[in-house]
Amino acid sequence: RGAFFGTTPEHQERHRLTTLTEAMADKAELVQKAKLAEQAERYDDMAAAMKAVTEEGSELNNEERNLLSVAYKNVVGARRSSWRVVSSIEQKTDSSKTPLTKEYREKIETELNDICKEVLDLLDKHLIPKATPADSKVFYLKMKGDYYRYLAEVATGDSKEAIIGSSQEAYQNALDISIKEMQPTHPIRLGLALNFSVFYYEIVNSPDKACQLAKSAFDEAIGMLDSLNSDSYKDSTLIMQLLRDNLTLWMSDAQGDGEGEGEGEAEETEQAAEKN
């Protein structure tokens, strides 16, 4: 009777393997869709495909991790750029036109907040709990810090302080693990130091801490350049250059040579750090 209804252990195992094979095929197809969407520069589609891959449940490999990160970086990056443009227009617009500009800025803010919360949800529910290698943990905690930082850029009022605290906590956790488990020249560790220092400079308004963190990361890495393998040499030296550029910019600001911001440099880290 058990065999008739398909409940024998053999049948259950066969069913499990069939389901597993189908799930792997579905995942492979979603990854392929994400790659296709990236080539077509349809980043919303790319993000949707990689969100589905993440929610499928298994730990992402490096390629999948990078696809997810690149997808959402572009999706959120478009809104961050739009928000800056509209905010700038809002500040310059005469009062009769301000309500329309304000309404449009708030629309972009809502989109940006929704995207960040979607990423943070994926990180907290799926990615961080399943991350086993140190580089994956650091990568995802850095990502968590980044997306809270993006929320902090547009936040106001009471919520802003809590968001800043969440960003700092994620970055600090990532930094602690990276110092203990990773070489100073590792691109992900360097990318983390770069983005964390930008957080201190732009969000916390603490140039001293920003410079201290960036200088420490640069100095430690420069002392170990000889030990770099050829695979990560280009990525590591690129991020080191960005750290140095930010330091130069921030120190000149401190001396009153004009206003600057490290954002452009920081955002370039993703391309290098995400390959590892």
GROMACS .gro file of C-alpha atoms in nm:
model
  276
    1ARG     CA    1   0.000   0.000   0.000
    2GLY     CA    2   0.287   0.237   0.087
    3ALA     CA    3   0.449   0.170  -0.250
    4PHE     CA    4   0.119   0.237  -0.430
    5PHE     CA    5   0.088   0.580  -0.273
    6GLY     CA    6   0.456   0.657  -0.336
    7THR     CA    7   0.560   0.673   0.028
    8THR     CA    8   0.843   0.421   0.034
    9PRO     CA    9   1.183   0.561   0.136
   10GLU     CA   10   1.313   0.492  -0.216
   11HIS     CA   11   1.032   0.691  -0.375
   12GLN     CA   12   1.074   0.977  -0.130
   13GLU     CA   13   1.448   0.996  -0.204
   14ARG     CA   14   1.382   0.986  -0.579
   15HIS     CA   15   1.124   1.264  -0.541
   16ARG     CA   16   1.370   1.469  -0.332
   17LEU     CA   17   1.644   1.434  -0.594
   18THR     CA   18   1.403   1.526  -0.875
   19THR     CA   19   1.291   1.836  -0.685
   20LEU     CA   20   1.654   1.929  -0.614
   21THR     CA   21   1.750   1.888  -0.980
   22GLU     CA   22   1.455   2.103  -1.089
   23ALA     CA   23   1.548   2.371  -0.835
   24MET     CA   24   1.908   2.376  -0.960
   25ALA     CA   25   1.785   2.410  -1.320
   26ASP     CA   26   1.555   2.697  -1.219
   27LYS     CA   27   1.843   2.867  -1.036
   28ALA     CA   28   2.076   2.830  -1.336
   29GLU     CA   29   1.810   2.982  -1.560
   30LEU     CA   30   1.762   3.278  -1.324
   31VAL     CA   31   2.138   3.339  -1.314
   32GLN     CA   32   2.144   3.329  -1.695
   33LYS     CA   33   1.857   3.581  -1.704
   34ALA     CA   34   2.050   3.808  -1.467
   35LYS     CA   35   2.358   3.797  -1.693
   36LEU     CA   36   2.144   3.873  -1.998
   37ALA     CA   37   1.974   4.162  -1.818
   38GLU     CA   38   2.315   4.300  -1.718
   39GLN     CA   39   2.431   4.299  -2.080
   40ALA     CA   40   2.107   4.475  -2.179
   41GLU     CA   41   2.158   4.721  -1.890
   42ARG     CA   42   1.813   4.630  -1.754
   43TYR     CA   43   1.917   4.636  -1.390
   44ASP     CA   44   1.566   4.612  -1.241
   45ASP     CA   45   1.525   4.279  -1.424
   46MET     CA   46   1.873   4.173  -1.313
   47ALA     CA   47   1.792   4.253  -0.949
   48ALA     CA   48   1.459   4.066  -0.965
   49ALA     CA   49   1.632   3.753  -1.101
   50MET     CA   50   1.905   3.760  -0.836
   51LYS     CA   51   1.651   3.829  -0.560
   52ALA     CA   52   1.474   3.507  -0.664
   53VAL     CA   53   1.807   3.320  -0.664
   54THR     CA   54   1.880   3.447  -0.312
   55GLU     CA   55   1.535   3.355  -0.182
   56GLU     CA   56   1.576   3.003  -0.322
   57GLY     CA   57   1.781   2.945  -0.011
   58SER     CA   58   2.129   2.806  -0.080
   59GLU     CA   59   2.445   3.007  -0.015
   60LEU     CA   60   2.546   3.214  -0.317
   61ASN     CA   61   2.875   3.140  -0.490
   62ASN     CA   62   3.110   3.428  -0.575
   63GLU     CA   63   2.964   3.483  -0.922
   64GLU     CA   64   2.606   3.492  -0.792
   65ARG     CA   65   2.706   3.719  -0.505
   66ASN     CA   66   2.866   3.963  -0.747
   67LEU     CA   67   2.566   3.958  -0.983
   68LEU     CA   68   2.333   4.040  -0.693
   69SER     CA   69   2.558   4.322  -0.574
   70VAL     CA   70   2.608   4.478  -0.919
   71ALA     CA   71   2.234   4.460  -0.993
   72TYR     CA   72   2.124   4.643  -0.681
   73LYS     CA   73   2.415   4.887  -0.696
   74ASN     CA   74   2.287   5.005  -1.035
   75VAL     CA   75   1.921   5.002  -0.932
   76VAL     CA   76   1.983   5.209  -0.619
   77GLY     CA   77   2.254   5.418  -0.788
   78ALA     CA   78   2.007   5.552  -1.045
   79ARG     CA   79   1.774   5.670  -0.767
   80ARG     CA   80   2.058   5.822  -0.562
   81SER     CA   81   2.172   6.018  -0.864
   82SER     CA   82   1.815   6.134  -0.942
   83TRP     CA   83   1.761   6.232  -0.579
   84ARG     CA   84   2.074   6.449  -0.578
   85VAL     CA   85   1.971   6.627  -0.898
   86VAL     CA   86   1.614   6.696  -0.781
   87SER     CA   87   1.731   6.804  -0.432
   88SER     CA   88   1.970   7.050  -0.591
   89ILE     CA   89   1.690   7.188  -0.814
   90GLU     CA   90   1.459   7.212  -0.512
   91GLN     CA   91   1.710   7.429  -0.326
   92LYS     CA   92   1.745   7.665  -0.623
   93THR     CA   93   1.378   7.677  -0.732
   94ASP     CA   94   1.156   7.976  -0.654
   95SER     CA   95   0.890   7.914  -0.391
   96SER     CA   96   0.594   7.890  -0.633
   97LYS     CA   97   0.742   7.580  -0.799
   98THR     CA   98   0.882   7.419  -0.483
   99PRO     CA   99   0.578   7.195  -0.400
  100LEU     CA  100   0.607   7.012  -0.734
  101THR     CA  101   0.982   6.959  -0.693
  102LYS     CA  102   0.937   6.846  -0.333
  103GLU     CA  103   0.670   6.597  -0.436
  104TYR     CA  104   0.898   6.454  -0.705
  105ARG     CA  105   1.192   6.428  -0.463
  106GLU     CA  106   0.971   6.242  -0.215
  107LYS     CA  107   0.863   6.000  -0.489
  108ILE     CA  108   1.228   5.920  -0.563
  109GLU     CA  109   1.297   5.890  -0.189
  110THR     CA  110   1.020   5.632  -0.154
  111GLU     CA  111   1.167   5.426  -0.439
  112LEU     CA  112   1.516   5.451  -0.289
  113ASN     CA  113   1.393   5.352   0.058
  114ASP     CA  114   1.201   5.053  -0.082
  115ILE     CA  115   1.507   4.927  -0.272
  116CYS     CA  116   1.737   4.964   0.030
  117LYS     CA  117   1.490   4.786   0.258
  118GLU     CA  118   1.455   4.504   0.003
  119VAL     CA  119   1.834   4.454   0.000
  120LEU     CA  120   1.861   4.475   0.378
  121ASP     CA  121   1.584   4.216   0.409
  122LEU     CA  122   1.774   3.978   0.178
  123LEU     CA  123   2.093   4.034   0.377
  124ASP     CA  124   1.934   3.975   0.718
  125LYS     CA  125   1.712   3.680   0.623
  126HIS     CA  126   1.925   3.492   0.372
  127LEU     CA  127   2.276   3.616   0.300
  128ILE     CA  128   2.439   3.702   0.634
  129PRO     CA  129   2.304   3.397   0.827
  130LYS     CA  130   2.430   3.157   0.556
  131ALA     CA  131   2.768   3.322   0.494
  132THR     CA  132   3.047   3.086   0.599
  133PRO     CA  133   3.382   3.210   0.458
  134ALA     CA  134   3.517   3.529   0.616
  135ASP     CA  135   3.523   3.713   0.284
  136SER     CA  136   3.150   3.643   0.234
  137LYS     CA  137   3.064   3.764   0.585
  138VAL     CA  138   3.266   4.082   0.534
  139PHE     CA  139   3.120   4.135   0.185
  140TYR     CA  140   2.760   4.112   0.310
  141LEU     CA  141   2.817   4.316   0.626
  142LYS     CA  142   2.985   4.585   0.414
  143MET     CA  143   2.683   4.572   0.183
  144LYS     CA  144   2.456   4.614   0.487
  145GLY     CA  145   2.656   4.918   0.596
  146ASP     CA  146   2.637   5.061   0.243
  147TYR     CA  147   2.257   5.029   0.213
  148TYR     CA  148   2.197   5.180   0.555
  149ARG     CA  149   2.433   5.459   0.444
  150TYR     CA  150   2.218   5.517   0.134
  151LEU     CA  151   1.911   5.536   0.361
  152ALA     CA  152   2.095   5.782   0.586
  153GLU     CA  153   2.168   6.011   0.288
  154VAL     CA  154   1.796   6.085   0.248
  155ALA     CA  155   1.673   6.031   0.606
  156THR     CA  156   1.552   6.316   0.827
  157GLY     CA  157   1.431   6.355   1.182
  158ASP     CA  158   1.441   6.091   1.454
  159SER     CA  159   1.488   5.794   1.222
  160LYS     CA  160   1.817   5.926   1.083
  161GLU     CA  161   2.016   5.862   1.401
  162ALA     CA  162   1.902   5.498   1.424
  163ILE     CA  163   1.982   5.441   1.056
  164ILE     CA  164   2.331   5.587   1.101
  165GLY     CA  165   2.381   5.361   1.404
  166SER     CA  166   2.279   5.053   1.202
  167SER     CA  167   2.520   5.146   0.923
  168GLN     CA  168   2.809   5.201   1.163
  169GLU     CA  169   2.740   4.874   1.346
  170ALA     CA  170   2.742   4.672   1.021
  171TYR     CA  171   3.062   4.838   0.897
  172GLN     CA  172   3.232   4.789   1.236
  173ASN     CA  173   3.136   4.420   1.251
  174ALA     CA  174   3.274   4.375   0.900
  175LEU     CA  175   3.595   4.560   0.991
  176ASP     CA  176   3.651   4.347   1.303
  177ILE     CA  177   3.618   4.024   1.101
  178SER     CA  178   3.834   4.154   0.816
  179ILE     CA  179   4.119   4.254   1.050
  180LYS     CA  180   4.112   3.912   1.217
  181GLU     CA  181   4.060   3.692   0.910
  182MET     CA  182   4.182   3.872   0.596
  183GLN     CA  183   4.505   4.013   0.457
  184PRO     CA  184   4.533   4.396   0.456
  185THR     CA  185   4.569   4.377   0.076
  186HIS     CA  186   4.245   4.182   0.019
  187PRO     CA  187   4.023   4.388  -0.215
  188ILE     CA  188   3.711   4.332  -0.003
  189ARG     CA  189   3.889   4.447   0.315
  190LEU     CA  190   4.024   4.753   0.130
  191GLY     CA  191   3.683   4.829  -0.024
  192LEU     CA  192   3.526   4.809   0.320
  193ALA     CA  193   3.781   5.053   0.465
  194LEU     CA  194   3.715   5.291   0.175
  195ASN     CA  195   3.337   5.290   0.214
  196PHE     CA  196   3.349   5.300   0.595
  197SER     CA  197   3.579   5.602   0.579
  198VAL     CA  198   3.336   5.775   0.339
  199PHE     CA  199   3.059   5.700   0.590
  200TYR     CA  200   3.260   5.879   0.861
  201TYR     CA  201   3.336   6.174   0.635
  202GLU     CA  202   2.997   6.230   0.475
  203ILE     CA  203   2.736   6.084   0.709
  204VAL     CA  204   2.889   6.130   1.055
  205ASN     CA  205   3.081   6.443   0.954
  206SER     CA  206   3.395   6.317   1.126
  207PRO     CA  207   3.689   6.389   0.892
  208ASP     CA  208   3.946   6.287   1.154
  209LYS     CA  209   3.803   5.935   1.185
  210ALA     CA  210   3.764   5.911   0.808
  211CYS     CA  211   4.128   6.003   0.747
  212GLN     CA  212   4.254   5.777   1.026
  213LEU     CA  213   4.069   5.474   0.888
  214ALA     CA  214   4.168   5.538   0.526
  215LYS     CA  215   4.534   5.604   0.615
  216SER     CA  216   4.558   5.296   0.835
  217ALA     CA  217   4.412   5.072   0.560
  218PHE     CA  218   4.643   5.222   0.298
  219ASP     CA  219   4.958   5.198   0.513
  220GLU     CA  220   4.893   4.837   0.615
  221ALA     CA  221   4.832   4.734   0.255
  222ILE     CA  222   5.136   4.914   0.113
  223GLY     CA  223   5.356   4.722   0.354
  224MET     CA  224   5.235   4.392   0.209
  225LEU     CA  225   5.221   4.470  -0.163
  226ASP     CA  226   5.496   4.217  -0.234
  227SER     CA  227   5.276   3.934  -0.110
  228LEU     CA  228   4.987   4.017  -0.346
  229ASN     CA  229   4.894   3.750  -0.597
  230SER     CA  230   4.847   3.854  -0.959
  231ASP     CA  231   4.470   3.786  -0.951
  232SER     CA  232   4.391   4.058  -0.701
  233TYR     CA  233   4.685   4.295  -0.766
  234LYS     CA  234   4.491   4.519  -1.005
  235ASP     CA  235   4.181   4.537  -0.783
  236SER     CA  236   4.377   4.600  -0.464
  237THR     CA  237   4.599   4.871  -0.610
  238LEU     CA  238   4.294   5.043  -0.765
  239ILE     CA  239   4.122   5.066  -0.426
  240MET     CA  240   4.446   5.180  -0.262
  241GLN     CA  241   4.462   5.460  -0.518
  242LEU     CA  242   4.105   5.559  -0.430
  243LEU     CA  243   4.192   5.560  -0.059
  244ARG     CA  244   4.486   5.788  -0.132
  245ASP     CA  245   4.272   6.016  -0.352
  246ASN     CA  246   4.018   6.053  -0.072
  247LEU     CA  247   4.289   6.126   0.183
  248THR     CA  248   4.436   6.396  -0.041
  249LEU     CA  249   4.092   6.549  -0.095
  250TRP     CA  250   3.990   6.539   0.270
  251MET     CA  251   4.318   6.680   0.395
  252SER     CA  252   4.300   6.968   0.148
  253ASP     CA  253   3.942   7.037   0.266
  254ALA     CA  254   4.065   7.045   0.625
  255GLN     CA  255   4.319   7.310   0.525
  256GLY     CA  256   4.039   7.519   0.375
  257ASP     CA  257   4.116   7.462   0.008
  258GLY     CA  258   3.750   7.422  -0.079
  259GLU     CA  259   3.472   7.176  -0.034
  260GLY     CA  260   3.492   6.824  -0.164
  261GLU     CA  261   3.335   6.491  -0.111
  262GLY     CA  262   3.468   6.138  -0.139
  263GLU     CA  263   3.153   5.989  -0.282
  264GLY     CA  264   3.278   5.948  -0.638
  265GLU     CA  265   3.583   5.759  -0.522
  266ALA     CA  266   3.387   5.542  -0.281
  267GLU     CA  267   3.136   5.425  -0.532
  268GLU     CA  268   3.407   5.302  -0.765
  269THR     CA  269   3.515   5.046  -0.505
  270GLU     CA  270   3.226   4.820  -0.588
  271GLN     CA  271   3.360   4.723  -0.929
  272ALA     CA  272   3.691   4.606  -0.789
  273ALA     CA  273   3.579   4.466  -0.456
  274GLU     CA  274   3.289   4.272  -0.602
  275LYS     CA  275   3.511   4.058  -0.821
  276ASN     CA  276   3.655   3.879  -0.518
   0.00000   0.00000   0.00000
